[in-house]
Amino acid sequence: MLDEVKLPYEESLHRMTKVSVNGSLHWLTWKRNIFAFDVKRESYYLFPLPLPVSEGNDNKDVRLNEYKGKLPMTCIDRERNFMEIWIMEDHDRKQWRKKAFDKHRGFNKEKPPHISPLAFCNADVC
């Protein structure tokens, strides 16, 4: 079935690993959307990231994750030195909620560190 998927012009799946949540496989796309493939129905759909994540500069490192059956997403903005964690609260309606925000202090603006979360440890976050 995935061989038959035709994405909109100039849209392609991001190289990052797929994430399995709520019976669907999810990939980020290069146009800052999420491609989801429903395994049972063998159908797919495309939906946008939350507007604050998708707008602005291209220096944002966005990654999908899986935590306790939900779809969280991290967004690290290296230009403005902050990290956000968003979680999809309602998978059917594609409703996201920002759960955390961290403004990094003390970064060297000319060469900010390359950071990325390794795991989610606090159930209150995701």
Coordinates of C-alpha atoms in Angstrom, one line a residue:
M1 CA 0.0 0.0 0.0
L2 CA 2.8 2.5 0.8
D3 CA 4.1 2.0 -2.7
E4 CA 0.9 3.5 -4.0
V5 CA 1.0 6.7 -1.9
K6 CA 1.2 9.9 -4.0
L7 CA 2.2 12.9 -1.9
P8 CA 1.5 16.5 -3.0
Y9 CA 4.1 18.2 -5.2
E10 CA 7.5 18.9 -3.5
E11 CA 6.4 16.9 -0.4
S12 CA 8.5 13.9 0.7
L13 CA 9.0 12.0 3.9
H14 CA 11.8 13.1 6.3
R15 CA 14.7 10.8 6.8
M16 CA 13.9 10.3 10.5
T17 CA 12.5 7.0 11.8
K18 CA 8.8 6.5 11.7
V19 CA 6.8 6.5 15.0
S20 CA 4.0 4.1 15.7
V21 CA 1.1 5.6 17.8
N22 CA -2.6 4.9 17.9
G23 CA -2.5 2.3 15.2
S24 CA -0.8 4.5 12.7
L25 CA 2.8 5.0 11.5
H26 CA 3.9 8.7 11.5
W27 CA 6.6 10.4 9.6
L28 CA 7.6 14.1 9.4
T29 CA 7.7 15.5 5.9
W30 CA 10.0 18.1 4.5
K31 CA 7.2 20.6 4.2
R32 CA 6.6 20.5 8.0
N33 CA 3.6 18.2 8.0
I34 CA 3.0 14.8 9.4
F35 CA 2.2 11.8 7.2
A36 CA 0.3 9.1 9.0
F37 CA -0.5 5.6 7.6
D38 CA -3.3 3.7 9.4
V39 CA -2.1 0.1 9.4
K40 CA -5.6 -1.5 9.9
R41 CA -7.4 0.5 7.3
E42 CA -4.4 0.7 4.9
S43 CA -5.2 4.4 4.4
Y44 CA -3.1 7.5 4.9
Y45 CA -3.5 11.2 5.6
L46 CA -1.4 14.3 5.9
F47 CA -1.8 16.9 8.6
P48 CA 0.1 20.0 9.6
L49 CA 2.3 20.6 12.7
P50 CA 1.1 23.1 15.2
L51 CA 1.3 26.6 13.6
P52 CA 4.0 27.9 16.1
V53 CA 6.2 25.0 15.1
S54 CA 5.7 25.2 11.4
E55 CA 6.2 28.9 11.0
G56 CA 9.3 30.9 11.2
N57 CA 12.9 30.0 10.5
D58 CA 14.3 26.7 9.1
N59 CA 16.7 26.3 12.0
K60 CA 14.2 24.3 14.0
D61 CA 14.9 20.7 14.7
V62 CA 11.6 18.9 14.9
R63 CA 11.3 15.3 16.0
L64 CA 8.4 12.9 16.6
N65 CA 8.4 10.5 19.5
E66 CA 6.2 8.0 21.2
Y67 CA 5.4 8.0 24.9
K68 CA 2.7 6.0 26.7
G69 CA 0.6 5.7 23.5
K70 CA 0.7 9.4 22.6
L71 CA 2.5 11.3 19.9
P72 CA 4.8 13.9 21.4
M73 CA 7.0 16.2 19.4
T74 CA 10.1 18.1 20.3
C75 CA 11.0 21.4 18.6
I76 CA 14.4 22.9 19.2
D77 CA 14.9 26.4 17.7
R78 CA 18.7 26.9 17.6
E79 CA 18.4 30.5 16.3
R80 CA 16.3 31.7 19.2
N81 CA 17.7 29.1 21.7
F82 CA 14.7 27.4 23.0
M83 CA 13.1 23.9 23.1
E84 CA 9.4 23.1 23.2
I85 CA 7.6 19.8 23.8
W86 CA 4.2 19.4 22.2
I87 CA 1.8 16.5 22.6
M88 CA -1.1 15.5 20.5
E89 CA -4.0 15.4 23.0
D90 CA -6.7 14.4 20.5
H91 CA -5.5 12.1 17.7
D92 CA -8.8 12.2 15.9
R93 CA -9.0 16.0 15.8
K94 CA -5.3 16.5 15.4
Q95 CA -5.2 18.8 18.4
W96 CA -1.8 19.7 19.9
R97 CA -0.9 21.2 23.2
K98 CA 2.4 22.7 24.3
K99 CA 3.5 20.9 27.4
A100 CA 7.0 22.5 28.1
F101 CA 9.1 25.4 27.1
D102 CA 12.8 25.9 28.0
K103 CA 14.7 29.1 27.1
H104 CA 18.4 28.2 27.1
R105 CA 20.6 30.7 28.8
G106 CA 24.3 31.1 28.3
F107 CA 24.4 29.7 24.8
N108 CA 27.1 31.1 22.6
K109 CA 25.0 32.7 19.9
E110 CA 27.7 32.1 17.3
K111 CA 28.0 28.4 18.0
P112 CA 25.0 27.0 20.0
P113 CA 25.4 23.4 21.2
H114 CA 23.7 20.6 19.3
I115 CA 21.2 19.3 21.9
S116 CA 18.5 16.7 21.5
P117 CA 16.4 15.0 24.1
L118 CA 17.3 11.4 24.6
A119 CA 14.2 10.2 26.5
F120 CA 11.1 11.3 28.4
C121 CA 11.4 10.5 32.0
N122 CA 8.6 12.5 33.7
A123 CA 5.0 11.4 33.1
D124 CA 3.9 15.0 33.8
V125 CA 5.6 16.1 30.6
C126 CA 4.3 13.6 28.1

